[in-house]
Amino acid sequence: MNAFRFAILCSLLGLAGCTAINSTSFTNMSSAYRDVVEEYSNTNILLNIVRASKDMPMSFLDIPSVIGTGNVLSNANVTTSQSAGTFATPPSVIGGSLGLTVNNGFTFTQASLDNAQFMGSFLKEIPLNILGFKGTERLLPRAVSYSILIESIELRSNNALVRRFDNDPLDRNYEDFQQILYLLIDAGLTVENATDKTPLGPPIEKSSLNRSLESWGPSTIDGMAKGSLSLDKAMVNGREMYQLNRTETTTRACVNKYRAEQLLGDALSPSAYCKDSLRLENSKQKYSKVMQDFVIKNVNAKNMELAIGIRSPGNAFDFLGSVLNAQFDSGGSKLVMIKPSPLELNRYGSGAPDPRPLFKVYRDANFINPVAVVSYKGVTYSVPDDDGSYTKNVLEFMSTLVTMAKIPGSVPSSPAVIVR
């Protein structure tokens, strides 16, 4: 009988020992959580665009940490009872039980970004070099990212404003802005780093250079080592001289020299041309109307400088709020449309796709698996998965701008809410 008990106990323990954590459940939970976080981000972006359209304060939340927990508890036991049995009745009863408990789950923290660190970065002008950070137009048409980032385009001559184009879909001259934007994009509008040198003191003769070096302090030597100061050779009145210069690298907007000359003639100053301008084939696009209208209104406009105004992330949300207002106030007839990129036009020729809405949101509509849905002041706003617009691209782009505004210290170490 003891051997029989031992066999049962070994069987139960063997079953318990074979119990393992089911990794499939954790994988499923992790995948589901990623979907929730994606929806959380999209909803947060859409909600703040809707708030901006209502001139209401924007508010952002963040999930700074996620902790997954899980455990498996198993138990096994054997029970026996003794009785004075007969030949026909067993003298004892042997029983066993096996238990298995599985617990898993996630805990995440939800933090508010309504603080000075985040808002200071969120309301600060976006660095100009962001104009080119998305790479080629295969990833995102420049007309889409430029429409979000650029607040205005100014043409100046002799430090005087010739014409300003405002990027506001509610402006009655908004079509003029779009036309000049398309023209500049076709002319290769981009950004480049420019190095400017400011002389410090008079030129130094070679024979006096050693004595000058001895008089320079440690800060000057450190500046030369770091590249903020430079010592450049120059010929002055036939003599070999050396000039100490302060070196500053700035980012500026520019266009391709050869394409701009083809499209604009001598309208732009050489200062507007990129230093590294490649020779491009002539553009196939015609801008005769926009240029004709511009020349009529600005007869003496030549040798003009180009000035690009860039938005802050907060202003980018305000712009998209205006896009929604333009759509809803007109009953959907005044959508901001974006023409196919030069890349698409060259690829498809006459069969290029039609213009597509920059950002389109539906009110009180039902979609299967929408990208984002929010309710605000009794109205439901939703973005379908695919309606032929650039809306999903814009949501992704805005998410990137918000992420860039999360400078160190903007995400609180102590979360506002812990969700289990």
PDB file of N, CA, C and O in Angstrom, residues 278-342:
ATOM      1  N   LEU A 278      23.033  71.021 -57.635  1.00  0.00           N
ATOM      2  CA  LEU A 278      23.294  70.104 -58.736  1.00  0.00           C
ATOM      3  C   LEU A 278      22.546  70.563 -59.974  1.00  0.00           C
ATOM      4  O   LEU A 278      21.474  71.175 -59.889  1.00  0.00           O
ATOM      5  N   ARG A 279      23.094  70.261 -61.112  1.00  0.00           N
ATOM      6  CA  ARG A 279      22.405  70.590 -62.366  1.00  0.00           C
ATOM      7  C   ARG A 279      21.273  69.586 -62.582  1.00  0.00           C
ATOM      8  O   ARG A 279      21.503  68.395 -62.746  1.00  0.00           O
ATOM      9  N   LEU A 280      20.064  70.103 -62.582  1.00  0.00           N
ATOM     10  CA  LEU A 280      18.888  69.267 -62.754  1.00  0.00           C
ATOM     11  C   LEU A 280      18.289  69.496 -64.135  1.00  0.00           C
ATOM     12  O   LEU A 280      18.455  70.572 -64.729  1.00  0.00           O
ATOM     13  N   GLU A 281      17.593  68.495 -64.630  1.00  0.00           N
ATOM     14  CA  GLU A 281      16.895  68.678 -65.902  1.00  0.00           C
ATOM     15  C   GLU A 281      15.763  69.688 -65.712  1.00  0.00           C
ATOM     16  O   GLU A 281      15.277  69.898 -64.602  1.00  0.00           O
ATOM     17  N   ASN A 282      15.374  70.317 -66.797  1.00  0.00           N
ATOM     18  CA  ASN A 282      14.342  71.330 -66.709  1.00  0.00           C
ATOM     19  C   ASN A 282      13.036  70.759 -66.172  1.00  0.00           C
ATOM     20  O   ASN A 282      12.669  69.615 -66.471  1.00  0.00           O
ATOM     21  N   SER A 283      12.351  71.574 -65.375  1.00  0.00           N
ATOM     22  CA  SER A 283      11.078  71.145 -64.825  1.00  0.00           C
ATOM     23  C   SER A 283      10.022  71.055 -65.922  1.00  0.00           C
ATOM     24  O   SER A 283      10.010  71.852 -66.860  1.00  0.00           O
ATOM     25  N   LYS A 284       9.153  70.070 -65.781  1.00  0.00           N
ATOM     26  CA  LYS A 284       8.064  69.903 -66.742  1.00  0.00           C
ATOM     27  C   LYS A 284       6.806  70.655 -66.321  1.00  0.00           C
ATOM     28  O   LYS A 284       5.810  70.662 -67.033  1.00  0.00           O
ATOM     29  N   GLN A 285       6.863  71.273 -65.121  1.00  0.00           N
ATOM     30  CA  GLN A 285       5.686  71.961 -64.603  1.00  0.00           C
ATOM     31  C   GLN A 285       5.638  73.398 -65.104  1.00  0.00           C
ATOM     32  O   GLN A 285       6.671  74.027 -65.340  1.00  0.00           O
ATOM     33  N   LYS A 286       4.445  73.912 -65.243  1.00  0.00           N
ATOM     34  CA  LYS A 286       4.231  75.269 -65.734  1.00  0.00           C
ATOM     35  C   LYS A 286       3.665  76.127 -64.599  1.00  0.00           C
ATOM     36  O   LYS A 286       2.686  75.756 -63.966  1.00  0.00           O
ATOM     37  N   TYR A 287       4.328  77.236 -64.359  1.00  0.00           N
ATOM     38  CA  TYR A 287       3.873  78.152 -63.320  1.00  0.00           C
ATOM     39  C   TYR A 287       3.644  79.537 -63.917  1.00  0.00           C
ATOM     40  O   TYR A 287       3.839  80.557 -63.269  1.00  0.00           O
ATOM     41  N   SER A 288       3.233  79.564 -65.169  1.00  0.00           N
ATOM     42  CA  SER A 288       3.099  80.844 -65.854  1.00  0.00           C
ATOM     43  C   SER A 288       2.085  81.742 -65.164  1.00  0.00           C
ATOM     44  O   SER A 288       2.287  82.959 -65.054  1.00  0.00           O
ATOM     45  N   LYS A 289       0.988  81.179 -64.666  1.00  0.00           N
ATOM     46  CA  LYS A 289      -0.057  82.007 -64.060  1.00  0.00           C
ATOM     47  C   LYS A 289       0.433  82.667 -62.779  1.00  0.00           C
ATOM     48  O   LYS A 289       0.290  83.876 -62.599  1.00  0.00           O
ATOM     49  N   VAL A 290       1.026  81.846 -61.874  1.00  0.00           N
ATOM     50  CA  VAL A 290       1.462  82.417 -60.605  1.00  0.00           C
ATOM     51  C   VAL A 290       2.569  83.435 -60.817  1.00  0.00           C
ATOM     52  O   VAL A 290       2.604  84.486 -60.181  1.00  0.00           O
ATOM     53  N   MET A 291       3.483  83.175 -61.770  1.00  0.00           N
ATOM     54  CA  MET A 291       4.560  84.126 -62.025  1.00  0.00           C
ATOM     55  C   MET A 291       4.043  85.370 -62.738  1.00  0.00           C
ATOM     56  O   MET A 291       4.463  86.485 -62.459  1.00  0.00           O
ATOM     57  N   GLN A 292       3.089  85.180 -63.648  1.00  0.00           N
ATOM     58  CA  GLN A 292       2.525  86.313 -64.346  1.00  0.00           C
ATOM     59  C   GLN A 292       1.799  87.240 -63.381  1.00  0.00           C
ATOM     60  O   GLN A 292       1.973  88.461 -63.418  1.00  0.00           O
ATOM     61  N   ASP A 293       1.016  86.658 -62.481  1.00  0.00           N
ATOM     62  CA  ASP A 293       0.310  87.462 -61.487  1.00  0.00           C
ATOM     63  C   ASP A 293       1.294  88.181 -60.572  1.00  0.00           C
ATOM     64  O   ASP A 293       1.087  89.348 -60.209  1.00  0.00           O
ATOM     65  N   PHE A 294       2.371  87.497 -60.211  1.00  0.00           N
ATOM     66  CA  PHE A 294       3.347  88.097 -59.303  1.00  0.00           C
ATOM     67  C   PHE A 294       4.066  89.253 -59.978  1.00  0.00           C
ATOM     68  O   PHE A 294       4.277  90.314 -59.386  1.00  0.00           O
ATOM     69  N   VAL A 295       4.450  89.072 -61.230  1.00  0.00           N
ATOM     70  CA  VAL A 295       5.171  90.121 -61.955  1.00  0.00           C
ATOM     71  C   VAL A 295       4.283  91.344 -62.149  1.00  0.00           C
ATOM     72  O   VAL A 295       4.732  92.493 -62.046  1.00  0.00           O
ATOM     73  N   ILE A 296       2.997  91.125 -62.430  1.00  0.00           N
ATOM     74  CA  ILE A 296       2.075  92.251 -62.616  1.00  0.00           C
ATOM     75  C   ILE A 296       1.966  93.064 -61.332  1.00  0.00           C
ATOM     76  O   ILE A 296       1.958  94.301 -61.359  1.00  0.00           O
ATOM     77  N   LYS A 297       1.900  92.361 -60.194  1.00  0.00           N
ATOM     78  CA  LYS A 297       1.744  93.052 -58.922  1.00  0.00           C
ATOM     79  C   LYS A 297       3.066  93.634 -58.410  1.00  0.00           C
ATOM     80  O   LYS A 297       3.061  94.542 -57.579  1.00  0.00           O
ATOM     81  N   ASN A 298       4.204  93.089 -58.883  1.00  0.00           N
ATOM     82  CA  ASN A 298       5.518  93.532 -58.384  1.00  0.00           C
ATOM     83  C   ASN A 298       6.443  93.720 -59.589  1.00  0.00           C
ATOM     84  O   ASN A 298       7.286  92.860 -59.872  1.00  0.00           O
ATOM     85  N   VAL A 299       6.270  94.812 -60.294  1.00  0.00           N
ATOM     86  CA  VAL A 299       6.961  95.028 -61.569  1.00  0.00           C
ATOM     87  C   VAL A 299       8.480  95.024 -61.399  1.00  0.00           C
ATOM     88  O   VAL A 299       9.210  94.440 -62.202  1.00  0.00           O
ATOM     89  N   ASN A 300       8.969  95.667 -60.353  1.00  0.00           N
ATOM     90  CA  ASN A 300      10.418  95.815 -60.170  1.00  0.00           C
ATOM     91  C   ASN A 300      11.006  94.770 -59.226  1.00  0.00           C
ATOM     92  O   ASN A 300      12.090  94.978 -58.684  1.00  0.00           O
ATOM     93  N   ALA A 301      10.295  93.675 -59.023  1.00  0.00           N
ATOM     94  CA  ALA A 301      10.760  92.657 -58.079  1.00  0.00           C
ATOM     95  C   ALA A 301      11.851  91.804 -58.734  1.00  0.00           C
ATOM     96  O   ALA A 301      11.566  90.936 -59.563  1.00  0.00           O
ATOM     97  N   LYS A 302      13.096  92.071 -58.383  1.00  0.00           N
ATOM     98  CA  LYS A 302      14.221  91.289 -58.866  1.00  0.00           C
ATOM     99  C   LYS A 302      15.247  91.159 -57.749  1.00  0.00           C
ATOM    100  O   LYS A 302      15.260  91.939 -56.809  1.00  0.00           O
ATOM    101  N   ASN A 303      16.090  90.144 -57.909  1.00  0.00           N
ATOM    102  CA  ASN A 303      17.187  89.957 -56.953  1.00  0.00           C
ATOM    103  C   ASN A 303      16.656  89.903 -55.506  1.00  0.00           C
ATOM    104  O   ASN A 303      17.196  90.523 -54.599  1.00  0.00           O
ATOM    105  N   MET A 304      15.585  89.129 -55.317  1.00  0.00           N
ATOM    106  CA  MET A 304      14.919  89.072 -54.015  1.00  0.00           C
ATOM    107  C   MET A 304      15.515  87.978 -53.137  1.00  0.00           C
ATOM    108  O   MET A 304      15.944  86.922 -53.627  1.00  0.00           O
ATOM    109  N   GLU A 305      15.497  88.218 -51.833  1.00  0.00           N
ATOM    110  CA  GLU A 305      15.918  87.228 -50.854  1.00  0.00           C
ATOM    111  C   GLU A 305      14.703  86.422 -50.396  1.00  0.00           C
ATOM    112  O   GLU A 305      13.571  86.919 -50.414  1.00  0.00           O
ATOM    113  N   LEU A 306      14.986  85.212 -49.978  1.00  0.00           N
ATOM    114  CA  LEU A 306      13.931  84.296 -49.557  1.00  0.00           C
ATOM    115  C   LEU A 306      13.970  84.135 -48.040  1.00  0.00           C
ATOM    116  O   LEU A 306      15.011  83.837 -47.461  1.00  0.00           O
ATOM    117  N   ALA A 307      12.835  84.348 -47.379  1.00  0.00           N
ATOM    118  CA  ALA A 307      12.738  84.185 -45.924  1.00  0.00           C
ATOM    119  C   ALA A 307      11.584  83.246 -45.616  1.00  0.00           C
ATOM    120  O   ALA A 307      10.443  83.498 -46.018  1.00  0.00           O
ATOM    121  N   ILE A 308      11.894  82.164 -44.907  1.00  0.00           N
ATOM    122  CA  ILE A 308      10.900  81.147 -44.564  1.00  0.00           C
ATOM    123  C   ILE A 308      10.600  81.216 -43.071  1.00  0.00           C
ATOM    124  O   ILE A 308      11.511  81.129 -42.240  1.00  0.00           O
ATOM    125  N   GLY A 309       9.342  81.412 -42.728  1.00  0.00           N
ATOM    126  CA  GLY A 309       8.926  81.410 -41.325  1.00  0.00           C
ATOM    127  C   GLY A 309       8.484  80.018 -40.910  1.00  0.00           C
ATOM    128  O   GLY A 309       7.672  79.389 -41.602  1.00  0.00           O
ATOM    129  N   ILE A 310       9.013  79.521 -39.785  1.00  0.00           N
ATOM    130  CA  ILE A 310       8.719  78.162 -39.325  1.00  0.00           C
ATOM    131  C   ILE A 310       7.839  78.221 -38.078  1.00  0.00           C
ATOM    132  O   ILE A 310       8.003  79.069 -37.208  1.00  0.00           O
ATOM    133  N   ARG A 311       6.927  77.283 -37.986  1.00  0.00           N
ATOM    134  CA  ARG A 311       6.007  77.220 -36.855  1.00  0.00           C
ATOM    135  C   ARG A 311       6.653  76.542 -35.649  1.00  0.00           C
ATOM    136  O   ARG A 311       7.686  75.879 -35.754  1.00  0.00           O
ATOM    137  N   SER A 312       5.985  76.683 -34.514  1.00  0.00           N
ATOM    138  CA  SER A 312       6.269  75.850 -33.344  1.00  0.00           C
ATOM    139  C   SER A 312       5.351  74.638 -33.424  1.00  0.00           C
ATOM    140  O   SER A 312       4.378  74.645 -34.198  1.00  0.00           O
ATOM    141  N   PRO A 313       5.617  73.565 -32.668  1.00  0.00           N
ATOM    142  CA  PRO A 313       4.675  72.441 -32.655  1.00  0.00           C
ATOM    143  C   PRO A 313       3.260  72.884 -32.282  1.00  0.00           C
ATOM    144  O   PRO A 313       2.275  72.400 -32.846  1.00  0.00           O
ATOM    145  N   GLY A 314       3.156  73.823 -31.324  1.00  0.00           N
ATOM    146  CA  GLY A 314       1.840  74.321 -30.940  1.00  0.00           C
ATOM    147  C   GLY A 314       1.139  75.010 -32.091  1.00  0.00           C
ATOM    148  O   GLY A 314      -0.065  74.817 -32.322  1.00  0.00           O
ATOM    149  N   ASN A 315       1.891  75.823 -32.862  1.00  0.00           N
ATOM    150  CA  ASN A 315       1.309  76.497 -34.024  1.00  0.00           C
ATOM    151  C   ASN A 315       0.911  75.496 -35.105  1.00  0.00           C
ATOM    152  O   ASN A 315      -0.038  75.744 -35.863  1.00  0.00           O
ATOM    153  N   ALA A 316       1.637  74.375 -35.204  1.00  0.00           N
ATOM    154  CA  ALA A 316       1.279  73.335 -36.174  1.00  0.00           C
ATOM    155  C   ALA A 316      -0.090  72.742 -35.833  1.00  0.00           C
ATOM    156  O   ALA A 316      -0.904  72.471 -36.729  1.00  0.00           O
ATOM    157  N   PHE A 317      -0.369  72.551 -34.539  1.00  0.00           N
ATOM    158  CA  PHE A 317      -1.697  72.088 -34.130  1.00  0.00           C
ATOM    159  C   PHE A 317      -2.749  73.150 -34.454  1.00  0.00           C
ATOM    160  O   PHE A 317      -3.857  72.821 -34.901  1.00  0.00           O
ATOM    161  N   ASP A 318      -2.416  74.424 -34.239  1.00  0.00           N
ATOM    162  CA  ASP A 318      -3.351  75.498 -34.569  1.00  0.00           C
ATOM    163  C   ASP A 318      -3.669  75.495 -36.064  1.00  0.00           C
ATOM    164  O   ASP A 318      -4.816  75.721 -36.472  1.00  0.00           O
ATOM    165  N   PHE A 319      -2.653  75.264 -36.892  1.00  0.00           N
ATOM    166  CA  PHE A 319      -2.859  75.227 -38.339  1.00  0.00           C
ATOM    167  C   PHE A 319      -3.831  74.105 -38.713  1.00  0.00           C
ATOM    168  O   PHE A 319      -4.771  74.312 -39.498  1.00  0.00           O
ATOM    169  N   LEU A 320      -3.622  72.910 -38.156  1.00  0.00           N
ATOM    170  CA  LEU A 320      -4.511  71.798 -38.473  1.00  0.00           C
ATOM    171  C   LEU A 320      -5.913  72.049 -37.921  1.00  0.00           C
ATOM    172  O   LEU A 320      -6.907  71.594 -38.502  1.00  0.00           O
ATOM    173  N   GLY A 321      -6.001  72.788 -36.802  1.00  0.00           N
ATOM    174  CA  GLY A 321      -7.313  73.193 -36.321  1.00  0.00           C
ATOM    175  C   GLY A 321      -8.007  74.095 -37.332  1.00  0.00           C
ATOM    176  O   GLY A 321      -9.215  73.968 -37.560  1.00  0.00           O
ATOM    177  N   SER A 322      -7.260  75.000 -37.973  1.00  0.00           N
ATOM    178  CA  SER A 322      -7.821  75.847 -39.028  1.00  0.00           C
ATOM    179  C   SER A 322      -8.227  75.021 -40.238  1.00  0.00           C
ATOM    180  O   SER A 322      -9.217  75.335 -40.918  1.00  0.00           O
ATOM    181  N   VAL A 323      -7.455  73.964 -40.535  1.00  0.00           N
ATOM    182  CA  VAL A 323      -7.816  73.068 -41.635  1.00  0.00           C
ATOM    183  C   VAL A 323      -9.169  72.417 -41.360  1.00  0.00           C
ATOM    184  O   VAL A 323     -10.022  72.308 -42.260  1.00  0.00           O
ATOM    185  N   LEU A 324      -9.399  71.991 -40.106  1.00  0.00           N
ATOM    186  CA  LEU A 324     -10.697  71.410 -39.747  1.00  0.00           C
ATOM    187  C   LEU A 324     -11.809  72.449 -39.875  1.00  0.00           C
ATOM    188  O   LEU A 324     -12.899  72.150 -40.369  1.00  0.00           O
ATOM    189  N   ASN A 325     -11.545  73.654 -39.411  1.00  0.00           N
ATOM    190  CA  ASN A 325     -12.562  74.702 -39.505  1.00  0.00           C
ATOM    191  C   ASN A 325     -12.906  75.005 -40.959  1.00  0.00           C
ATOM    192  O   ASN A 325     -14.075  75.227 -41.295  1.00  0.00           O
ATOM    193  N   ALA A 326     -11.886  75.037 -41.821  1.00  0.00           N
ATOM    194  CA  ALA A 326     -12.141  75.273 -43.240  1.00  0.00           C
ATOM    195  C   ALA A 326     -13.014  74.164 -43.820  1.00  0.00           C
ATOM    196  O   ALA A 326     -13.893  74.413 -44.652  1.00  0.00           O
ATOM    197  N   GLN A 327     -12.783  72.934 -43.368  1.00  0.00           N
ATOM    198  CA  GLN A 327     -13.568  71.807 -43.857  1.00  0.00           C
ATOM    199  C   GLN A 327     -15.002  71.857 -43.342  1.00  0.00           C
ATOM    200  O   GLN A 327     -15.967  71.755 -44.114  1.00  0.00           O
ATOM    201  N   PHE A 328     -15.168  72.023 -42.036  1.00  0.00           N
ATOM    202  CA  PHE A 328     -16.503  71.928 -41.437  1.00  0.00           C
ATOM    203  C   PHE A 328     -17.349  73.174 -41.700  1.00  0.00           C
ATOM    204  O   PHE A 328     -18.556  73.064 -41.901  1.00  0.00           O
ATOM    205  N   ASP A 329     -16.738  74.354 -41.691  1.00  0.00           N
ATOM    206  CA  ASP A 329     -17.506  75.575 -41.914  1.00  0.00           C
ATOM    207  C   ASP A 329     -18.049  75.667 -43.329  1.00  0.00           C
ATOM    208  O   ASP A 329     -19.017  76.375 -43.592  1.00  0.00           O
ATOM    209  N   SER A 330     -17.405  74.952 -44.254  1.00  0.00           N
ATOM    210  CA  SER A 330     -17.859  74.977 -45.648  1.00  0.00           C
ATOM    211  C   SER A 330     -18.670  73.740 -46.006  1.00  0.00           C
ATOM    212  O   SER A 330     -18.967  73.519 -47.178  1.00  0.00           O
ATOM    213  N   GLY A 331     -18.983  72.934 -44.990  1.00  0.00           N
ATOM    214  CA  GLY A 331     -19.727  71.711 -45.259  1.00  0.00           C
ATOM    215  C   GLY A 331     -18.912  70.653 -45.966  1.00  0.00           C
ATOM    216  O   GLY A 331     -19.456  69.756 -46.607  1.00  0.00           O
ATOM    217  N   GLY A 332     -17.590  70.760 -45.851  1.00  0.00           N
ATOM    218  CA  GLY A 332     -16.707  69.761 -46.463  1.00  0.00           C
ATOM    219  C   GLY A 332     -16.229  70.120 -47.840  1.00  0.00           C
ATOM    220  O   GLY A 332     -15.488  69.354 -48.463  1.00  0.00           O
ATOM    221  N   SER A 333     -16.629  71.295 -48.342  1.00  0.00           N
ATOM    222  CA  SER A 333     -16.256  71.666 -49.714  1.00  0.00           C
ATOM    223  C   SER A 333     -14.927  72.406 -49.787  1.00  0.00           C
ATOM    224  O   SER A 333     -14.378  72.581 -50.867  1.00  0.00           O
ATOM    225  N   LYS A 334     -14.393  72.868 -48.651  1.00  0.00           N
ATOM    226  CA  LYS A 334     -13.164  73.652 -48.649  1.00  0.00           C
ATOM    227  C   LYS A 334     -12.036  72.861 -48.001  1.00  0.00           C
ATOM    228  O   LYS A 334     -11.395  73.307 -47.071  1.00  0.00           O
ATOM    229  N   LEU A 335     -11.805  71.684 -48.516  1.00  0.00           N
ATOM    230  CA  LEU A 335     -10.701  70.866 -48.028  1.00  0.00           C
ATOM    231  C   LEU A 335      -9.379  71.433 -48.535  1.00  0.00           C
ATOM    232  O   LEU A 335      -9.298  71.936 -49.662  1.00  0.00           O
ATOM    233  N   VAL A 336      -8.349  71.347 -47.698  1.00  0.00           N
ATOM    234  CA  VAL A 336      -7.004  71.728 -48.134  1.00  0.00           C
ATOM    235  C   VAL A 336      -6.444  70.567 -48.941  1.00  0.00           C
ATOM    236  O   VAL A 336      -6.216  69.481 -48.404  1.00  0.00           O
ATOM    237  N   MET A 337      -6.248  70.792 -50.217  1.00  0.00           N
ATOM    238  CA  MET A 337      -5.801  69.743 -51.125  1.00  0.00           C
ATOM    239  C   MET A 337      -4.308  69.884 -51.406  1.00  0.00           C
ATOM    240  O   MET A 337      -3.783  71.003 -51.508  1.00  0.00           O
ATOM    241  N   ILE A 338      -3.637  68.754 -51.542  1.00  0.00           N
ATOM    242  CA  ILE A 338      -2.208  68.717 -51.846  1.00  0.00           C
ATOM    243  C   ILE A 338      -2.008  68.037 -53.198  1.00  0.00           C
ATOM    244  O   ILE A 338      -2.473  66.911 -53.416  1.00  0.00           O
ATOM    245  N   LYS A 339      -1.325  68.730 -54.095  1.00  0.00           N
ATOM    246  CA  LYS A 339      -1.065  68.168 -55.412  1.00  0.00           C
ATOM    247  C   LYS A 339      -0.015  67.055 -55.335  1.00  0.00           C
ATOM    248  O   LYS A 339       0.764  67.006 -54.395  1.00  0.00           O
ATOM    249  N   PRO A 340      -0.008  66.165 -56.323  1.00  0.00           N
ATOM    250  CA  PRO A 340       1.032  65.127 -56.348  1.00  0.00           C
ATOM    251  C   PRO A 340       2.419  65.749 -56.343  1.00  0.00           C
ATOM    252  O   PRO A 340       2.636  66.840 -56.876  1.00  0.00           O
ATOM    253  N   SER A 341       3.351  65.069 -55.719  1.00  0.00           N
ATOM    254  CA  SER A 341       4.720  65.564 -55.638  1.00  0.00           C
ATOM    255  C   SER A 341       5.392  65.502 -57.011  1.00  0.00           C
ATOM    256  O   SER A 341       4.958  64.757 -57.895  1.00  0.00           O
ATOM    257  N   PRO A 342       6.457  66.284 -57.224  1.00  0.00           N
ATOM    258  CA  PRO A 342       7.209  66.180 -58.487  1.00  0.00           C
ATOM    259  C   PRO A 342       7.666  64.752 -58.765  1.00  0.00           C
ATOM    260  O   PRO A 342       7.723  64.333 -59.924  1.00  0.00           O
TER     261      PRO A 342
END
